[in-house]
mmCIF file of C-alpha atoms and ligand atoms in Angstrom:
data_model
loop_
_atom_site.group_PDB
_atom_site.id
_atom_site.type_symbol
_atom_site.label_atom_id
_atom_site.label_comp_id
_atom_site.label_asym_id
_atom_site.label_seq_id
_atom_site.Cartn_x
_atom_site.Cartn_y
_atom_site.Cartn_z
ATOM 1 C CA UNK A 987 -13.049 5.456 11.792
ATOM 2 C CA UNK A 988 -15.368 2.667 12.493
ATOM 3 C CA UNK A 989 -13.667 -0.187 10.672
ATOM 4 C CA UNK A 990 -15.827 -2.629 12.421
ATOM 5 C CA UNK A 991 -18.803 -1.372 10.392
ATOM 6 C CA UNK A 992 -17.098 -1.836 7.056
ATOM 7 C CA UNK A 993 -19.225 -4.056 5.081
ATOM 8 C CA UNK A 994 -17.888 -6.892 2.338
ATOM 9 C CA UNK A 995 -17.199 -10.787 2.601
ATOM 10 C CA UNK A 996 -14.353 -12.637 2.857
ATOM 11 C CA UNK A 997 -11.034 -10.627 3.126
ATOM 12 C CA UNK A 998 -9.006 -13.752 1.744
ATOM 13 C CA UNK A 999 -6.255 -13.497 4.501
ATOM 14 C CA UNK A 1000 -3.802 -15.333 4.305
ATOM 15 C CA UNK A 1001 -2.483 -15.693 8.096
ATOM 16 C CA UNK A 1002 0.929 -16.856 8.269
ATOM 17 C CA UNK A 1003 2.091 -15.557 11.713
ATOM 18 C CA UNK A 1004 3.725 -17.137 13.904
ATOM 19 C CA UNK A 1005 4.728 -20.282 12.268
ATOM 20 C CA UNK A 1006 6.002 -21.334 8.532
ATOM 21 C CA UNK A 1007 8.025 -17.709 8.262
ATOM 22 C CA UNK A 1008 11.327 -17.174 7.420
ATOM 23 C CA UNK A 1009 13.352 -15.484 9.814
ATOM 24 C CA UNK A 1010 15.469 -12.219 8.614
ATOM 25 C CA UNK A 1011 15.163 -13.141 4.900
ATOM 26 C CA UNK A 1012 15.353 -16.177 3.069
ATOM 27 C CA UNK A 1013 16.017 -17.276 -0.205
ATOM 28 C CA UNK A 1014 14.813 -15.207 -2.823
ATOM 29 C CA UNK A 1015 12.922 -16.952 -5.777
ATOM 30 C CA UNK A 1016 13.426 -16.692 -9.478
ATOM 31 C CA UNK A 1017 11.810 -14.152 -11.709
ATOM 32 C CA UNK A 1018 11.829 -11.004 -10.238
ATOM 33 C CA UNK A 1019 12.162 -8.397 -13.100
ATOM 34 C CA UNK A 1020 12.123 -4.772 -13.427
ATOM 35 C CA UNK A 1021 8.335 -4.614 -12.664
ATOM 36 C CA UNK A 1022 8.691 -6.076 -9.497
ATOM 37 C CA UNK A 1023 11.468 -3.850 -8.369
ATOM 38 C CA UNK A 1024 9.598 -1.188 -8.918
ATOM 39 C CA UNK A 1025 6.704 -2.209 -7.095
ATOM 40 C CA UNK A 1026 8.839 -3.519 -4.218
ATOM 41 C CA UNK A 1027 10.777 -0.756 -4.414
ATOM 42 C CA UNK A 1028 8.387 -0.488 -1.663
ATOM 43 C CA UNK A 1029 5.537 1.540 -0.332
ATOM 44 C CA UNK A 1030 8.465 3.001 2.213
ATOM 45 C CA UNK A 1031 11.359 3.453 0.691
ATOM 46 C CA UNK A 1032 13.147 3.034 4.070
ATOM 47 C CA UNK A 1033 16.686 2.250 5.001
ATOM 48 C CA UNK A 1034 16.335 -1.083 6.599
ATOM 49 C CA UNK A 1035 18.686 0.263 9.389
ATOM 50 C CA UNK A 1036 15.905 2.560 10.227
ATOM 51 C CA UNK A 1037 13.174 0.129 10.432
ATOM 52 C CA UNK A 1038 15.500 -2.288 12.403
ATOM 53 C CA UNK A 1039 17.127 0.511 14.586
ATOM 54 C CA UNK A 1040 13.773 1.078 16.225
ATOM 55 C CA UNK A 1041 13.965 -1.826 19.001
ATOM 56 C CA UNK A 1042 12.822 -5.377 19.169
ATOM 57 C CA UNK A 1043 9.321 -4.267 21.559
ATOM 58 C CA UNK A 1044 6.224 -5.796 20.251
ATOM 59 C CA UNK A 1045 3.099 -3.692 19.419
ATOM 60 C CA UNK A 1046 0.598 -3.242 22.149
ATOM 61 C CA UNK A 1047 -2.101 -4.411 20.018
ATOM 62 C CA UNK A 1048 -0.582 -7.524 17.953
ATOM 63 C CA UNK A 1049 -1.833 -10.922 18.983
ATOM 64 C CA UNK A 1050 0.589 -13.310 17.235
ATOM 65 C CA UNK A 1051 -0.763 -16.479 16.837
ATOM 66 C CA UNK A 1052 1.474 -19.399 17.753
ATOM 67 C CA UNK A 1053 -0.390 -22.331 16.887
ATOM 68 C CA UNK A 1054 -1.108 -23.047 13.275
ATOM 69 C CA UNK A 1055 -4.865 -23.393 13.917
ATOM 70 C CA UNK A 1056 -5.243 -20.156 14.815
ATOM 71 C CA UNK A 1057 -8.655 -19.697 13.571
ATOM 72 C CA UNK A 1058 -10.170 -19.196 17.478
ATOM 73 C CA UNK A 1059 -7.689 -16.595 18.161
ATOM 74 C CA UNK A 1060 -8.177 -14.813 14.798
ATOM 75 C CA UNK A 1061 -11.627 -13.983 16.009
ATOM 76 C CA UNK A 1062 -10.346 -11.953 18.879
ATOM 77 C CA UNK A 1063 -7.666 -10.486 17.260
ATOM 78 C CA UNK A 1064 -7.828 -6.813 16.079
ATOM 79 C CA UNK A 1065 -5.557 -6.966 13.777
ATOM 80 C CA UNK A 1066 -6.741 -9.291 11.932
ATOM 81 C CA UNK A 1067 -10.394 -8.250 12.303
ATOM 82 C CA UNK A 1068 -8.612 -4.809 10.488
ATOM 83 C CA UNK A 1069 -7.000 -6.412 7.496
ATOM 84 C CA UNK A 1070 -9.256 -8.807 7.059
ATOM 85 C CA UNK A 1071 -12.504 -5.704 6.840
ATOM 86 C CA UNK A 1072 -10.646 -3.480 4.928
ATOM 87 C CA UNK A 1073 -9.453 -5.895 2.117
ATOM 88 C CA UNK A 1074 -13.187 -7.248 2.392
ATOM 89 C CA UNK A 1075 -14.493 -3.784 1.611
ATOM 90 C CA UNK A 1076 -11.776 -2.852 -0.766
ATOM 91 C CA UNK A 1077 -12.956 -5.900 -2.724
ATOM 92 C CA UNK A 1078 -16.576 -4.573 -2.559
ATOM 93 C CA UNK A 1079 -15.892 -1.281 -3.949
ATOM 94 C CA UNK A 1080 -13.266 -2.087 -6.351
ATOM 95 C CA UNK A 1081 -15.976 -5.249 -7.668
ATOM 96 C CA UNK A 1082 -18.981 -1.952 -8.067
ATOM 97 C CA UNK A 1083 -16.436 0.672 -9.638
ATOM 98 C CA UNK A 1084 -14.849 -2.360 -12.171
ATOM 99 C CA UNK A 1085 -18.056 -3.963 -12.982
ATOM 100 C CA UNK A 1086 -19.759 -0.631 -13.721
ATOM 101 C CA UNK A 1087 -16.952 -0.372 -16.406
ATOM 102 C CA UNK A 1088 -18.164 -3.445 -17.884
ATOM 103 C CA UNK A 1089 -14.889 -5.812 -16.620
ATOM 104 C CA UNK A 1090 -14.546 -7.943 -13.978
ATOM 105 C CA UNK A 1091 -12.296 -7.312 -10.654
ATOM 106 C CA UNK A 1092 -10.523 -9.967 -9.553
ATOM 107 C CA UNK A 1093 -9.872 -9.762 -5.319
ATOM 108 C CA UNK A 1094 -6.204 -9.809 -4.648
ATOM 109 C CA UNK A 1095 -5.084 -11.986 -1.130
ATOM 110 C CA UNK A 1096 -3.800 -10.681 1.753
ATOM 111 C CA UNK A 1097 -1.003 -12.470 3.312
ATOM 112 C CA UNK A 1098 -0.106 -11.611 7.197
ATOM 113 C CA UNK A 1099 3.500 -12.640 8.458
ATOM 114 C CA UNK A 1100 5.734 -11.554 11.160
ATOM 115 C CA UNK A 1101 9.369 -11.306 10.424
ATOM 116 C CA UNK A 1102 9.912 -13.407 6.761
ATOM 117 C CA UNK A 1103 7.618 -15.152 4.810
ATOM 118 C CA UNK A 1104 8.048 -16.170 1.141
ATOM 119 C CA UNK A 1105 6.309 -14.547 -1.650
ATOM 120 C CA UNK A 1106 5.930 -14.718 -5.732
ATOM 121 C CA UNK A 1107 8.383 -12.258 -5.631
ATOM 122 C CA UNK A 1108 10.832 -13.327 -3.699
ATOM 123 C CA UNK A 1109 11.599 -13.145 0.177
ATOM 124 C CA UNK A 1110 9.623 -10.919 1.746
ATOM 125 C CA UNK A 1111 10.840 -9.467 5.122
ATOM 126 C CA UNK A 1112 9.935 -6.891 7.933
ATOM 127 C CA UNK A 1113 12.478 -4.143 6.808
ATOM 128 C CA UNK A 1114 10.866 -3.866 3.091
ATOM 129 C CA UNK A 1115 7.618 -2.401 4.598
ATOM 130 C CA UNK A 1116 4.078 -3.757 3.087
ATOM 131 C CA UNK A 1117 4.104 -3.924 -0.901
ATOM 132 C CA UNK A 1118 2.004 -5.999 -3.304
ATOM 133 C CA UNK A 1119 3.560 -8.692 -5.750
ATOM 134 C CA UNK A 1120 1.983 -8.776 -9.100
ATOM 135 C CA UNK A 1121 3.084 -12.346 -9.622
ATOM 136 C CA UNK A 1122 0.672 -14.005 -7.214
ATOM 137 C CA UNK A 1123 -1.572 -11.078 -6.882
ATOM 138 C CA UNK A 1124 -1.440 -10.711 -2.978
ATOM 139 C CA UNK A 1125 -0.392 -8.219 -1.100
ATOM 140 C CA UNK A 1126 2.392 -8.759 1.831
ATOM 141 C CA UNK A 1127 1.928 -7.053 5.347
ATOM 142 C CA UNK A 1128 3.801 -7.765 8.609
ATOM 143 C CA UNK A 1129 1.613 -5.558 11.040
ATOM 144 C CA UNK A 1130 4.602 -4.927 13.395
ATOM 145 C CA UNK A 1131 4.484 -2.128 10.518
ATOM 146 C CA UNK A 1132 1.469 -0.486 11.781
ATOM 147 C CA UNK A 1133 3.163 -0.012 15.330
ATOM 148 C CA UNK A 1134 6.344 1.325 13.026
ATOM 149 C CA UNK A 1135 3.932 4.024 11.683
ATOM 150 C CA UNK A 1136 3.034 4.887 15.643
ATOM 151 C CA UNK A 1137 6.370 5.892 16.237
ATOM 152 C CA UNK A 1138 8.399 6.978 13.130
ATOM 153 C CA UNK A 1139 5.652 7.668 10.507
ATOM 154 C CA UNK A 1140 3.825 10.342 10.498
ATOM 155 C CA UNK A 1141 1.921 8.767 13.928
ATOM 156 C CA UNK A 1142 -0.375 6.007 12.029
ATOM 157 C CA UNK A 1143 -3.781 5.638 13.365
ATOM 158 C CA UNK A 1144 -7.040 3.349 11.607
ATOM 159 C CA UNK A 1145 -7.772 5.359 8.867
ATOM 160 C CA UNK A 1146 -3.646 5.773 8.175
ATOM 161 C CA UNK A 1147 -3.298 1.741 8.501
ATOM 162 C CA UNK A 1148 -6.305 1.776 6.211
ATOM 163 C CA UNK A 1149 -4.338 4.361 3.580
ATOM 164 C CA UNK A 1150 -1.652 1.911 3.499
ATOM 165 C CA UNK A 1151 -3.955 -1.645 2.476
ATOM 166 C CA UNK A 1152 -5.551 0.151 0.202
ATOM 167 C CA UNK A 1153 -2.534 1.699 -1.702
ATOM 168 C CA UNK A 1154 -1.184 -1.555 -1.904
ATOM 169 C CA UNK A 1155 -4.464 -2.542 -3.052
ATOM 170 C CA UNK A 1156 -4.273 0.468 -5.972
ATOM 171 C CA UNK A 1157 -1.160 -1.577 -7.163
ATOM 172 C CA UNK A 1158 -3.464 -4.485 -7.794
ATOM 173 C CA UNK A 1159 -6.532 -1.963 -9.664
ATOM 174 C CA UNK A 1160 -3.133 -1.218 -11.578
ATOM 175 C CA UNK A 1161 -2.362 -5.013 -12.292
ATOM 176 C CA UNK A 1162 -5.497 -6.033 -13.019
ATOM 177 C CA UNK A 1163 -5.706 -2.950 -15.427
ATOM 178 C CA UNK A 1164 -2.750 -3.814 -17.425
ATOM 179 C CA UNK A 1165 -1.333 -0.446 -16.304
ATOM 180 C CA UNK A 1166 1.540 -2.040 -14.481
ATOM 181 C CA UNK A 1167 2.644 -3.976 -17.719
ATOM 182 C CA UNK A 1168 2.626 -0.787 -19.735
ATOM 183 C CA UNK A 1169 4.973 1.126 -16.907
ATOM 184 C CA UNK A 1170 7.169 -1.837 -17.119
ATOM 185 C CA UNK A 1171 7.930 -1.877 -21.113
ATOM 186 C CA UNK A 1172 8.126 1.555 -20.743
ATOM 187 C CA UNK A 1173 10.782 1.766 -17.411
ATOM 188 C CA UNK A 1174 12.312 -1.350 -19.909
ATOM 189 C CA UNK A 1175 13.137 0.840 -22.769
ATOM 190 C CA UNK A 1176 14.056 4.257 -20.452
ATOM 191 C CA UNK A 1177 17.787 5.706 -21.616
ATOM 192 C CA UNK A 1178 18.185 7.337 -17.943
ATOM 193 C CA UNK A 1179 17.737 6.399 -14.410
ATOM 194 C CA UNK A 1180 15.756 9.574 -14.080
ATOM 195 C CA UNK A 1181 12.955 8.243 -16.750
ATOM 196 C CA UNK A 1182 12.807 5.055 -15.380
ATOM 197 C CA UNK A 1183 12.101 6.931 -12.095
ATOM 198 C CA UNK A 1184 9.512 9.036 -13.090
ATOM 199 C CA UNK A 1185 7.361 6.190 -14.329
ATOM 200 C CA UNK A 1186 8.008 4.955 -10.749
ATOM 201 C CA UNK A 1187 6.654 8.109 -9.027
ATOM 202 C CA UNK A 1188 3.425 7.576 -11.644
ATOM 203 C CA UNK A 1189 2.875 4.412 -11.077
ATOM 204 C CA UNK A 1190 2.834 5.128 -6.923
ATOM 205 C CA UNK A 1191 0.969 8.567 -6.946
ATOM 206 C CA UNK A 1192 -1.925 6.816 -9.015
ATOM 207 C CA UNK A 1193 -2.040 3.837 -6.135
ATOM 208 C CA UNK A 1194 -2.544 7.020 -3.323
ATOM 209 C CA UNK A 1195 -5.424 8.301 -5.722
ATOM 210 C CA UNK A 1196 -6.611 4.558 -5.726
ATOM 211 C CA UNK A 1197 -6.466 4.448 -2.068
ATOM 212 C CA UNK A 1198 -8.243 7.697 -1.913
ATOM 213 C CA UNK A 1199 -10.945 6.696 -4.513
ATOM 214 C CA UNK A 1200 -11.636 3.650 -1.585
ATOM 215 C CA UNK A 1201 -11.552 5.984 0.922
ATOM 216 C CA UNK A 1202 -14.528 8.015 -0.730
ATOM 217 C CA UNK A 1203 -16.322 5.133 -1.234
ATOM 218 C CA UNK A 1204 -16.182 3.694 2.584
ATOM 219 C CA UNK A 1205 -16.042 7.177 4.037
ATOM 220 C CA UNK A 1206 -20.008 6.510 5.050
ATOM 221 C CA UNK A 1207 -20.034 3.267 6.442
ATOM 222 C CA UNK A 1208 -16.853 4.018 8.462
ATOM 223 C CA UNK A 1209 -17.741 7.270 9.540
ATOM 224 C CA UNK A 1210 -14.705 8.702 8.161
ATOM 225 C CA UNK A 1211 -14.160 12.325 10.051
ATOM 226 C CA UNK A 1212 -11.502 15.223 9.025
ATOM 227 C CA UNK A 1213 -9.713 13.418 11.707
ATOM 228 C CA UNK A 1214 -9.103 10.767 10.246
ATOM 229 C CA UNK A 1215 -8.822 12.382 6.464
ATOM 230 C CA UNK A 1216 -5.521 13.787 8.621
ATOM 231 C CA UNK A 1217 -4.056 10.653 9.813
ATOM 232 C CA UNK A 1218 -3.890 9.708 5.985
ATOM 233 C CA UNK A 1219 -2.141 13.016 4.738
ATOM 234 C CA UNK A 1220 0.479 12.901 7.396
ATOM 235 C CA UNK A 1221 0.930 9.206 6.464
ATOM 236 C CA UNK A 1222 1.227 10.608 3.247
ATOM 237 C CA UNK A 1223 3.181 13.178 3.968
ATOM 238 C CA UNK A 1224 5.817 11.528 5.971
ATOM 239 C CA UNK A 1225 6.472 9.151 3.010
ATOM 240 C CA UNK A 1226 7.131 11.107 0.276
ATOM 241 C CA UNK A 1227 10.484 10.231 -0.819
ATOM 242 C CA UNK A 1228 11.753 14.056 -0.194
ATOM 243 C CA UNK A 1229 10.913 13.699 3.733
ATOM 244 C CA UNK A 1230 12.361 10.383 3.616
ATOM 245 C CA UNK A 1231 15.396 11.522 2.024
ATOM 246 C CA UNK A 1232 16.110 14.553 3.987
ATOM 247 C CA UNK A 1233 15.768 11.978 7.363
ATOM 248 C CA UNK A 1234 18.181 9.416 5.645
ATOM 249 C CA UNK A 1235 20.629 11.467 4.439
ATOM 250 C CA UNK A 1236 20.481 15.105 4.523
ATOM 251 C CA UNK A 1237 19.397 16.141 1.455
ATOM 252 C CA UNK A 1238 16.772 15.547 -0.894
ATOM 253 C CA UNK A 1239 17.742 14.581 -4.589
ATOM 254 C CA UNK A 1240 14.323 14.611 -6.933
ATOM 255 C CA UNK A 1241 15.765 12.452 -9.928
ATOM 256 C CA UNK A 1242 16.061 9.512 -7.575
ATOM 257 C CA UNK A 1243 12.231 10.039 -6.550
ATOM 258 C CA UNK A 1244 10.764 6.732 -6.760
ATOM 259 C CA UNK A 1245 7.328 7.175 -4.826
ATOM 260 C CA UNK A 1246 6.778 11.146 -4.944
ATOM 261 C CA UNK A 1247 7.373 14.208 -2.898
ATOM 262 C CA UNK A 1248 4.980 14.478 0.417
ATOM 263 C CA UNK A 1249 3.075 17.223 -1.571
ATOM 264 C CA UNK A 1250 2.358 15.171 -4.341
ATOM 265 C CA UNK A 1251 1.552 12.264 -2.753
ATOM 266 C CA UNK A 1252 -1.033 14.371 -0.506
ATOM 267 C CA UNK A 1253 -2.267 15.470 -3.222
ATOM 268 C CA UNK A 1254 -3.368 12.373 -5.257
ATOM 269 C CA UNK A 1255 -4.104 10.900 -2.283
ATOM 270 C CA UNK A 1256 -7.090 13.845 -1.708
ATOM 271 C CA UNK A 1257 -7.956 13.842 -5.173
ATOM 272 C CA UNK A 1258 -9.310 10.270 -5.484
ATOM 273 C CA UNK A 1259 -10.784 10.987 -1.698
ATOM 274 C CA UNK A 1260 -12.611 13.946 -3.060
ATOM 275 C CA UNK A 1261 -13.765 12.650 -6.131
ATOM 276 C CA UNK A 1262 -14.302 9.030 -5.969
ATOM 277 C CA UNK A 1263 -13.652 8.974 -9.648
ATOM 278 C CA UNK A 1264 -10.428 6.304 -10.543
ATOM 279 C CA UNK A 1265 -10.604 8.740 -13.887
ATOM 280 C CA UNK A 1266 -9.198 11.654 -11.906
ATOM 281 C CA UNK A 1267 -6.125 9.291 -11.188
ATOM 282 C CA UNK A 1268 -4.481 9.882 -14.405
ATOM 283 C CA UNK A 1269 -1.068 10.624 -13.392
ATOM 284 C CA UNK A 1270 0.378 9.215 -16.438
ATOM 285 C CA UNK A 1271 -1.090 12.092 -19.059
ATOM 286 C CA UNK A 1272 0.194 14.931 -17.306
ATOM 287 C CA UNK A 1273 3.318 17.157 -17.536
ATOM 288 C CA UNK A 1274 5.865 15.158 -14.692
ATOM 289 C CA UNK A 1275 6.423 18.676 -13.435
ATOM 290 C CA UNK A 1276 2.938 19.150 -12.894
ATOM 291 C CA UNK A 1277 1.988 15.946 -11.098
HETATM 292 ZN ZN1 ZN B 402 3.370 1.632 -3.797
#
């Protein structure tokens, strides 16, 4: 993937590493409903213990900045340079695909911590994994995650990292569509756990088909290659929550599915990738046991 080459301005990246974080937590702000649960209910939906259990080693690439004017640094910082040209471009094709359908996209922030930061909804921390927060419409990223994904997920790589932006991103498409409102009155007025859930696994198998509907779109100025189409599915693949269960505890309980099985998320993920049509990501019309 040639990132470097992905065109856009102005990432709005927010860089809060190194400095004004909250280590390990923090106090958690008012007014986090159902919605947000949901959405925090996270991108992984990891057992802390898991993410913490892997060692305290930094990643080879990460250049924290310790000075809060780290604007110099930021220049020669790959990380940064990622985020910041992958939200750029995800505000460039998300801007064509919205303004072709007559409405206007507004570009979600990214904000960049290490360890605890504070967010709109609530305390935001390394074990939670990225997710986006409707309330002040950025999403939140430690990138000690991407090294996470090198060893325990599926192997990460670019066009993986990239997968994982842009879902986050898809939650936003979702915000900004009033899609995430409807799954919320509807997750409000579910009788079972189950039913709340399924909205859940809806609501995160239409972000992958988001992120793949990006994907499609920068596949030709990133000179996307089967290669990296492959780092995405086993992302994809080591995430759903059926892989994730069977590693946690054993056994793999569907009702509980919050975020999809590795199949399904696979799945929607290549369907937006193939198409490049945000109307093939209708995941709320069909059957939930054909999803
Ligand atoms: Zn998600």
């Amino acid at each position: 993937m040639d990132w470097k080459n992905l065109p856009g301005s102005g990432g709005n990246i927010e860089d809060r590493r190194g400095g004004g974080g909250l280590p390990g937590g923090g106090i958690a702000v008012g007014g986090v409903g159902g919605l947000i649960i949901a959405l925090i209910a996270m991108f992984f939906g990891i057992d802390p213990s898991v993410v913490l259990g892997g060692g305290s080693e930094s990643p080879p690439a990460q250049t924290q900045t310790q000075t809060p004017s780290g604007a110099s640094s930021q220049a020669s910082d790959e990380n940064y340079q990622f985020v910041n040209n992958v939200m750029r471009n995800t505000n460039l094709v998300w801007g064509s695909i919205f303004q072709k359908a007559g409405r206007t996209y507004t570009n979600p922030s990214l904000v960049l911590y290490t360890r605890g930061t504070q967010s709109g909804c609530g305390a935001a921390n390394s074990a939670v994994g990225p997710f986006y927060c409707p309330n002040d419409n950025k999403v939140y990223l430690d990138t000690s995650f991407f090294s996470q994904m090198d060893r325990q997920l599926g192997g990460g790589g670019d066009f993986a990292y990239a997968y994982v932006i842009a879902h986050e991103v898809g939650h936003h498409v979702q915000n900004e569509l009033g899609i995430a409102d409807q799954v919320e009155r509807k997750q409000r007025a579910a009788r079972t756990e189950a039913e709340a859930n399924s909205y859940s696994v809806r609501l995160e198998l239409q972000a992958d088909c988001f992120a793949g509907v990006w994907g499609n779109a920068s596949q030709t100025d990133a000179k996307i290659t089967q290669a990296d189409v492959q780092e995405a599915v086993r992302t994809a693949e080591a995430i759903g929550d059926d892989n994730l269960q069977r590693q946690a505890r054993g056994g793999v309980v569907p009702d509980s599915f919050t975020h999809g099985s590795s199949q399904q998320r696979v799945n929607w993920f290549m369907t937006g990738f193939r198409s490049g049509d945000p109307n093939q990501c209708d995941t709320f019309s069909k059957a939930y046991n054909q999803l």
